[in-house]
mmCIF file of C-alpha atoms and ligand atoms in Angstrom:
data_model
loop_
_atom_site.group_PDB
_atom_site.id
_atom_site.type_symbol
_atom_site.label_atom_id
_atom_site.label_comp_id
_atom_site.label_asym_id
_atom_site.label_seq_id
_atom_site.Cartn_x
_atom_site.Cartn_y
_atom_site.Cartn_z
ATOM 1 C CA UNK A 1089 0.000 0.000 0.000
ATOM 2 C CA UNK A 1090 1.175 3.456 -0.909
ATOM 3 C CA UNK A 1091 1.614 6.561 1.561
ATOM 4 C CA UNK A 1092 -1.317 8.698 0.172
ATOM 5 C CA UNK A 1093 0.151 11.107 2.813
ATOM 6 C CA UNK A 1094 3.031 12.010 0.682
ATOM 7 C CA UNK A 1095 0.416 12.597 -2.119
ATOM 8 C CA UNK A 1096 0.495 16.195 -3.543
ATOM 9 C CA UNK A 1097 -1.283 16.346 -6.586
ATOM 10 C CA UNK A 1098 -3.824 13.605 -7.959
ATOM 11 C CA UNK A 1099 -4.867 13.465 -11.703
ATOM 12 C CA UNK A 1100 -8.564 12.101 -11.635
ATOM 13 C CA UNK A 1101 -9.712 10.657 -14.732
ATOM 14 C CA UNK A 1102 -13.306 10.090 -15.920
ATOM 15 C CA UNK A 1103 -13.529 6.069 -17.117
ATOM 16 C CA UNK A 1104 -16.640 7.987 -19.077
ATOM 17 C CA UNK A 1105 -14.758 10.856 -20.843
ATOM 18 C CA UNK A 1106 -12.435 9.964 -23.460
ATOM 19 C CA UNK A 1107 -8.571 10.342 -23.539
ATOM 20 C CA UNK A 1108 -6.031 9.891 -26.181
ATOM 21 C CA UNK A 1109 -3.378 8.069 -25.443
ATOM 22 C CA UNK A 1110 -0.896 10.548 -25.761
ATOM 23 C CA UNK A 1111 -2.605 12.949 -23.850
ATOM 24 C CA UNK A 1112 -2.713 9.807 -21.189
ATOM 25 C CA UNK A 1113 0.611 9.417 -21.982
ATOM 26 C CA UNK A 1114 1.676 13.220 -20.622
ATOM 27 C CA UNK A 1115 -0.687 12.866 -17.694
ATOM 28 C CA UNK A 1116 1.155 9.305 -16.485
ATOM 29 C CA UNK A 1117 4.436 10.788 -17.043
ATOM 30 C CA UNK A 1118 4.000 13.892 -15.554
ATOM 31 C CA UNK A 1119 5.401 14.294 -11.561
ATOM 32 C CA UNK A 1120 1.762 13.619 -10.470
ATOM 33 C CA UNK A 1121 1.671 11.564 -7.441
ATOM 34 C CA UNK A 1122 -1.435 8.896 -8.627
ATOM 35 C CA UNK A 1123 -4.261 8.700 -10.806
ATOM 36 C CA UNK A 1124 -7.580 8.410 -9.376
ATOM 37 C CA UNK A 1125 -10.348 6.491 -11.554
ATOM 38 C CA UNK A 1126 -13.926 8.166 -10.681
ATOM 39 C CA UNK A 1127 -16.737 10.188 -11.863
ATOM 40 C CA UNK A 1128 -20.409 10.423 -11.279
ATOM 41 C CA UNK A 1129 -22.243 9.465 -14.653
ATOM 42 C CA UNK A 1130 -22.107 6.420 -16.817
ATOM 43 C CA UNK A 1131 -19.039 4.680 -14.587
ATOM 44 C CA UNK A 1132 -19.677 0.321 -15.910
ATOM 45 C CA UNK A 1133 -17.145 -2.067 -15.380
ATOM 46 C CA UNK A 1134 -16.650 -2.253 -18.725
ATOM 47 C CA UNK A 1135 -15.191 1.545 -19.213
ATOM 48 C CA UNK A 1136 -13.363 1.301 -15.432
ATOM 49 C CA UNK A 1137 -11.495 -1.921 -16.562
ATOM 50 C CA UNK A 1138 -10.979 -0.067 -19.917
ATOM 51 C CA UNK A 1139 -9.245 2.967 -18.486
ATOM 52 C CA UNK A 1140 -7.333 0.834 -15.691
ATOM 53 C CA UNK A 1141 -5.689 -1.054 -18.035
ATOM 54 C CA UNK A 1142 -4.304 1.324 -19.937
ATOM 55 C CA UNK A 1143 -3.238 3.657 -16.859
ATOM 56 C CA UNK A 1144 -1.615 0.040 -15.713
ATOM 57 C CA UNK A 1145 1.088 0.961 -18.783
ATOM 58 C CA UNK A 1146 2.864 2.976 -16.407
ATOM 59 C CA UNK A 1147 4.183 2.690 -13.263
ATOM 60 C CA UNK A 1148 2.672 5.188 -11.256
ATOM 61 C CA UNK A 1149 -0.343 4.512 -8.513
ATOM 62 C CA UNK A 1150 -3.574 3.853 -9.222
ATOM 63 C CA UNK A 1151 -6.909 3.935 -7.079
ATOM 64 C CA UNK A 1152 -10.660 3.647 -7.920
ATOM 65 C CA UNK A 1153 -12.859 6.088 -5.821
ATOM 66 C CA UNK A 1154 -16.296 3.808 -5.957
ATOM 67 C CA UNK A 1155 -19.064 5.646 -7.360
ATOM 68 C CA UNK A 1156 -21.012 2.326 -7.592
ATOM 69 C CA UNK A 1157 -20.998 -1.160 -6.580
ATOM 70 C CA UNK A 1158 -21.613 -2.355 -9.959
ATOM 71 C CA UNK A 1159 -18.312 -0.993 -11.457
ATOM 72 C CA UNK A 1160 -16.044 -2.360 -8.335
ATOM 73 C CA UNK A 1161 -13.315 -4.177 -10.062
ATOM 74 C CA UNK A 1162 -9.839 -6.141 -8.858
ATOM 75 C CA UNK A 1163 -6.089 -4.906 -9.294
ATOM 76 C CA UNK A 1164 -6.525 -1.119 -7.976
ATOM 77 C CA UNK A 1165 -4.004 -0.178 -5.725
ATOM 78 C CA UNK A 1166 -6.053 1.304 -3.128
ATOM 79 C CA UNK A 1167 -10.144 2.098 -3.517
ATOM 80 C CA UNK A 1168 -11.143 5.448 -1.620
ATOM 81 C CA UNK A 1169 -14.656 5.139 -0.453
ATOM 82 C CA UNK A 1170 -16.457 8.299 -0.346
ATOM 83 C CA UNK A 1171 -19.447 9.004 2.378
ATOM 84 C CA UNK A 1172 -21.254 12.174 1.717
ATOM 85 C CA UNK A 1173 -21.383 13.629 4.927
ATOM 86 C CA UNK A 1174 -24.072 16.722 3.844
ATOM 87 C CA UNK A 1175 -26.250 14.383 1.667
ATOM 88 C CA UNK A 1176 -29.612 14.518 3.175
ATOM 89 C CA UNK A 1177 -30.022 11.172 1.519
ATOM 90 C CA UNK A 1178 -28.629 8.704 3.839
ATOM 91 C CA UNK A 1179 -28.207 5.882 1.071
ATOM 92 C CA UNK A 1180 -25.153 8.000 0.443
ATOM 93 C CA UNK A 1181 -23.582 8.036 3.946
ATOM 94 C CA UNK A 1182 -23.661 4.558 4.225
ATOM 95 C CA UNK A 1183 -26.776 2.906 2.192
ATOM 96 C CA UNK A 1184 -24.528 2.031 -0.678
ATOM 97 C CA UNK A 1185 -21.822 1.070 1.631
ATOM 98 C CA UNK A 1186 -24.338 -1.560 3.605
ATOM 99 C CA UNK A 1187 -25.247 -3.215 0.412
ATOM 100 C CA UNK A 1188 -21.388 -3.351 -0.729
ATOM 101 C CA UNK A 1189 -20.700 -5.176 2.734
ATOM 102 C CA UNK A 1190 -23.517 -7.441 2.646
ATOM 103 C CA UNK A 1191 -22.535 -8.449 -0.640
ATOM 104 C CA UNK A 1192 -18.990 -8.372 -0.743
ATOM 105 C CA UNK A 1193 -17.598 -7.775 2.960
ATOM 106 C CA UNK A 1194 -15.704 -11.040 3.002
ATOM 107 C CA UNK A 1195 -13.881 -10.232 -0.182
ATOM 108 C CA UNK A 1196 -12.242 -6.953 0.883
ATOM 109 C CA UNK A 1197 -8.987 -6.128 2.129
ATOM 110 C CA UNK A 1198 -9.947 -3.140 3.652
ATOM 111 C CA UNK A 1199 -6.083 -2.444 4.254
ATOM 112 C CA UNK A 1200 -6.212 -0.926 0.464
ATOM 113 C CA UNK A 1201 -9.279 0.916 1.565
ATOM 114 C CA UNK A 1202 -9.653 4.591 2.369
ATOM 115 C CA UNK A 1203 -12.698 6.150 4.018
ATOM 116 C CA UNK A 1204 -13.268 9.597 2.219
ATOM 117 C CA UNK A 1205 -15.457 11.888 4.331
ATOM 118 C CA UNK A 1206 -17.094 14.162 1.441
ATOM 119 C CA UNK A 1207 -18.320 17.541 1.821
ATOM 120 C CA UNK A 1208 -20.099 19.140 -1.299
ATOM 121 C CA UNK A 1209 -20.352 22.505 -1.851
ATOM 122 C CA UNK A 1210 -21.094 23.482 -5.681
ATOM 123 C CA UNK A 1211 -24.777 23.018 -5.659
ATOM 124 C CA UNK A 1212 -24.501 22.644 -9.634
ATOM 125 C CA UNK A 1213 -21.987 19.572 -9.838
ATOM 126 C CA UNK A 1214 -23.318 16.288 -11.229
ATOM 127 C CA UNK A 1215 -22.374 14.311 -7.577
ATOM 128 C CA UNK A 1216 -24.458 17.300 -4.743
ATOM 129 C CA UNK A 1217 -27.304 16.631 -7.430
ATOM 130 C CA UNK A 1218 -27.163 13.097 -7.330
ATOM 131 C CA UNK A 1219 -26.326 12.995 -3.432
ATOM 132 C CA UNK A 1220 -28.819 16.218 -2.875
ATOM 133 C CA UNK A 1221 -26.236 17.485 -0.901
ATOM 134 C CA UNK A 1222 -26.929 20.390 1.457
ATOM 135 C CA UNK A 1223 -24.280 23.091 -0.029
ATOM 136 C CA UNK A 1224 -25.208 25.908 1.587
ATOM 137 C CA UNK A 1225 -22.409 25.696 4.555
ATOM 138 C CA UNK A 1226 -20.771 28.234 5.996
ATOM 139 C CA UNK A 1227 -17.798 28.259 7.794
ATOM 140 C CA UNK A 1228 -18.947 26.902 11.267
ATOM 141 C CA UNK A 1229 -20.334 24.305 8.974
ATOM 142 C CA UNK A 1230 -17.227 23.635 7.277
ATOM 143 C CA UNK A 1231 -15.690 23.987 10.632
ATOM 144 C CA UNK A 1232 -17.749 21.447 12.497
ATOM 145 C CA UNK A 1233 -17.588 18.795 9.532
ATOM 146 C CA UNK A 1234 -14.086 18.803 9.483
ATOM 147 C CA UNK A 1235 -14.460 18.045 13.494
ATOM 148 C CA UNK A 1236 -16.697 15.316 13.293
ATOM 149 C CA UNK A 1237 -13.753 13.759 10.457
ATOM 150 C CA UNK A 1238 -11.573 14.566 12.094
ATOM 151 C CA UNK A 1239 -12.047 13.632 15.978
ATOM 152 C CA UNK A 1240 -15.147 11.934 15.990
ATOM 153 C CA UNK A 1241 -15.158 9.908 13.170
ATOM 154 C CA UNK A 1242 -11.767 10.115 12.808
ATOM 155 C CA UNK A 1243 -11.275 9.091 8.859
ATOM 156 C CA UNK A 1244 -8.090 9.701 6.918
ATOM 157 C CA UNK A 1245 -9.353 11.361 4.484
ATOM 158 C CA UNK A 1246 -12.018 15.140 4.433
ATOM 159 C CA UNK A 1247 -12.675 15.531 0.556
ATOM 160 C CA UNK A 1248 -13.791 19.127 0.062
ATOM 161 C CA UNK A 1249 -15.166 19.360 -3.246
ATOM 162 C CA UNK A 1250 -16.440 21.535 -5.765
ATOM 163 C CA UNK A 1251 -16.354 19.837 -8.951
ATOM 164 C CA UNK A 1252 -16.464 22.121 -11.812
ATOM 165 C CA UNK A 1253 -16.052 25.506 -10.264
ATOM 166 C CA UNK A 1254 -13.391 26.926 -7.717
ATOM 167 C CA UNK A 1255 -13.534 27.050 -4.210
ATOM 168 C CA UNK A 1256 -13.677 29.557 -1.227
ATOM 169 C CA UNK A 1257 -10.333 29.149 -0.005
ATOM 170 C CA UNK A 1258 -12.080 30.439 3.634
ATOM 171 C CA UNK A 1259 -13.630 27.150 3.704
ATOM 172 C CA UNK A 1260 -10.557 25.105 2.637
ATOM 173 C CA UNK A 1261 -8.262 27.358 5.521
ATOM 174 C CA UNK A 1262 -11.369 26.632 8.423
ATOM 175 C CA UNK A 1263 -11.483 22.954 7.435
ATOM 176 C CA UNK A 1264 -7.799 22.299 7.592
ATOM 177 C CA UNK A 1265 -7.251 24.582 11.044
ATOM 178 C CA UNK A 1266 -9.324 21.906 12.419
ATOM 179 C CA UNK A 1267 -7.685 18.947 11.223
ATOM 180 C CA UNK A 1268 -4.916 17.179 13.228
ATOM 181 C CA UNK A 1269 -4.483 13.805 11.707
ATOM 182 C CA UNK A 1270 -7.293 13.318 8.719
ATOM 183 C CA UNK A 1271 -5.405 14.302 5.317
ATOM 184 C CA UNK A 1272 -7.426 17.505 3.048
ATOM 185 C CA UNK A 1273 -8.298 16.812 -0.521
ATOM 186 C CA UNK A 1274 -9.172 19.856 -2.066
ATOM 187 C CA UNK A 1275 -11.262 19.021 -6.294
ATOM 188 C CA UNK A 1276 -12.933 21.854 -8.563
ATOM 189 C CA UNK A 1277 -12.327 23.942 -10.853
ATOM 190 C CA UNK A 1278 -8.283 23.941 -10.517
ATOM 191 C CA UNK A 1279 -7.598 25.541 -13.980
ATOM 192 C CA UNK A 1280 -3.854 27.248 -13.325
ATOM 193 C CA UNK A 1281 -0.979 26.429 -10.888
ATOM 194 C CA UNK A 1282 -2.073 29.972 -9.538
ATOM 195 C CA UNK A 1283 -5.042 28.217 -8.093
ATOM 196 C CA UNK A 1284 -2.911 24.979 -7.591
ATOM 197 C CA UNK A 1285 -0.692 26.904 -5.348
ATOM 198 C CA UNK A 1286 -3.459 29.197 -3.696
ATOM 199 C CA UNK A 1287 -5.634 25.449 -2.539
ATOM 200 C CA UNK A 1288 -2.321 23.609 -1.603
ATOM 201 C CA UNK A 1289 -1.705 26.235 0.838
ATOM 202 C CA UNK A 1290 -4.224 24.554 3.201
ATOM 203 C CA UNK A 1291 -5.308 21.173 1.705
ATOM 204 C CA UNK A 1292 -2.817 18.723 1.582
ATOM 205 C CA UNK A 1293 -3.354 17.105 -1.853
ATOM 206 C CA UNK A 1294 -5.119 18.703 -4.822
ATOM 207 C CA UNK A 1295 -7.247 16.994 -6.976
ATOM 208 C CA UNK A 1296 -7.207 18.251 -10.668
ATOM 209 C CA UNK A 1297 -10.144 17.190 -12.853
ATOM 210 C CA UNK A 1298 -12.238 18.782 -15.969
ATOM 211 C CA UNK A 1299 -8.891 20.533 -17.438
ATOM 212 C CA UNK A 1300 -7.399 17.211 -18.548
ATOM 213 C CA UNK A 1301 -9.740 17.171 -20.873
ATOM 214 C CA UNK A 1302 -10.033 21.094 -22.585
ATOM 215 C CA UNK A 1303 -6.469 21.855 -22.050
ATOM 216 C CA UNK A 1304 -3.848 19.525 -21.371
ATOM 217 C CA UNK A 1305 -1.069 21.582 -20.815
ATOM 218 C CA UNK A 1306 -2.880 23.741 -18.076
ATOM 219 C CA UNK A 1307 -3.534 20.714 -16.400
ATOM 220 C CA UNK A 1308 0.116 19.692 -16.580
ATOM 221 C CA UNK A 1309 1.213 23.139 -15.540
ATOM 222 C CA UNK A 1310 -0.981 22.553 -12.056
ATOM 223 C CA UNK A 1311 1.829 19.629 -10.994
ATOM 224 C CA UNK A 1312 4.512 22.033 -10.735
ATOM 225 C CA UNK A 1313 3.052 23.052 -7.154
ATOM 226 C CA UNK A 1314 5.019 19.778 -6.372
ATOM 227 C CA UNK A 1315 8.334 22.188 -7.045
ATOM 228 C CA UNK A 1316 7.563 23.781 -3.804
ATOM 229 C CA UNK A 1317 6.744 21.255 -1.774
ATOM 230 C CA UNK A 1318 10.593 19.316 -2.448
HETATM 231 C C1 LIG B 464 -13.784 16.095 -9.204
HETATM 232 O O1 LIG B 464 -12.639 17.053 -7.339
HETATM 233 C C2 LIG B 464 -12.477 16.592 -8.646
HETATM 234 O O2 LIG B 464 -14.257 15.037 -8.408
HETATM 235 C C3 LIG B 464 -11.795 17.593 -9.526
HETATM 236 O O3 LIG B 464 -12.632 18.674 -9.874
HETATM 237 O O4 LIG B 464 -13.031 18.225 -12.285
HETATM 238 O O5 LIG B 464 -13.408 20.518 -11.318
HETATM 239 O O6 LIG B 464 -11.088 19.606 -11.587
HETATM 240 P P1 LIG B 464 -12.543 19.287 -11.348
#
């Protein structure tokens, strides 16, 4: 098992969006730390096992984050398992999860398993429709999830994310003042290393998404922030 803690900068790739390879090619051999597999819409087996294999070409790590039961498949490095904390559906604070366990509890290793507490916040993403995610936080909210990650439920992982737009970096700084030992993953909207820089100032790994796939080389520009941290 890898040391996700040392993890900077995560390329996450959509097994529904297409990819050349070369452009897969410059995202594998960029300084990225790991590739996540995940997305919200259309994720099979078929297009996960698709997009894993080729990934598998290089050497660098791999994890699935599970959007569904159905598209769970072998020979990931490590599988984060999200739990959206401000769904006000509970199927997606543990629902899915129950099923997964009832069907499949005695097959996991849950030493390649990481429990991702999510927190939504861009009411217009595909995943706080799906998960009807309360998004209107503030940052006593923010502040008080990152708590209950932190020291109640104590997870390794608070996933702050804003797919498709950029962030308050108030709520990123009040989460991660609160945190002692869960990790911050900070998605959305990171476009520039400007905003790779500005984000990795308080959450400890970035998560770089949508640009992969309208500009390439602005999404290879956001690794440099790994410059600073040497
Ligand atoms: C999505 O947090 C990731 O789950 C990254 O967000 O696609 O907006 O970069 P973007």
């Amino acid at each position: 098992m890898y040391d996700i803690k040392k993890w900077k900068h995560i390329f996450k790739l959509d097994p529904a969006k297409s990819i050349t390879d070369a452009h897969l090619e410059m995202i594998c051999m960029s300084d990225t730390d790991a590739i996540i597999i995940g997305g919200t819409d259309d994720v099979t087996e078929d297009n996960v096992v698709h997009l894993m294999s080729r990934v598998r070409r290089y050497s660098l790590p791999l994890a699935l984050e599970i959007s569904n039961v159905e598209s769970v498949v072998a020979g990931f490095d490590c599988y984060f398992v999200p739990s959206v904390l401000n769904s006000s559906n509970v199927k997606y604070h543990n629902g899915i999860l129950l099923e997964a366990l009832k069907s499949y509890g005695q097959m996991i290793d849950f030493e390649e398993v990481v429990f991702e507490g999510y927190v939504v916040l861009n009411p217009d993403c595909k995943v706080a429709q799906l998960t009807q995610a309360q998004t209107e936080l503030d940052q006593e909210d923010i502040e008080a999830y990152a708590q209950m990650i932190n020291d109640m439920y104590k997870l390794p992982v608070m996933y702050i994310e804003y797919s498709g737009t950029y962030g308050e970096i108030e709520m990123i700084k009040s989460a991660s003042a609160m945190l002692t030992h869960t990790q911050l993953f900070y998605g959305g909207g990171i476009n520039s290393l400007d905003e790779a820089q500005n984000m990795a100032a308080y959450a400890d790994t970035i998560i770089v998404g949508d640009i992969i796939y309208t500009d390439i080389d602005k999404a290879l520009n956001t690794v440099k922030i790994k410059e600073s941290h040497k």
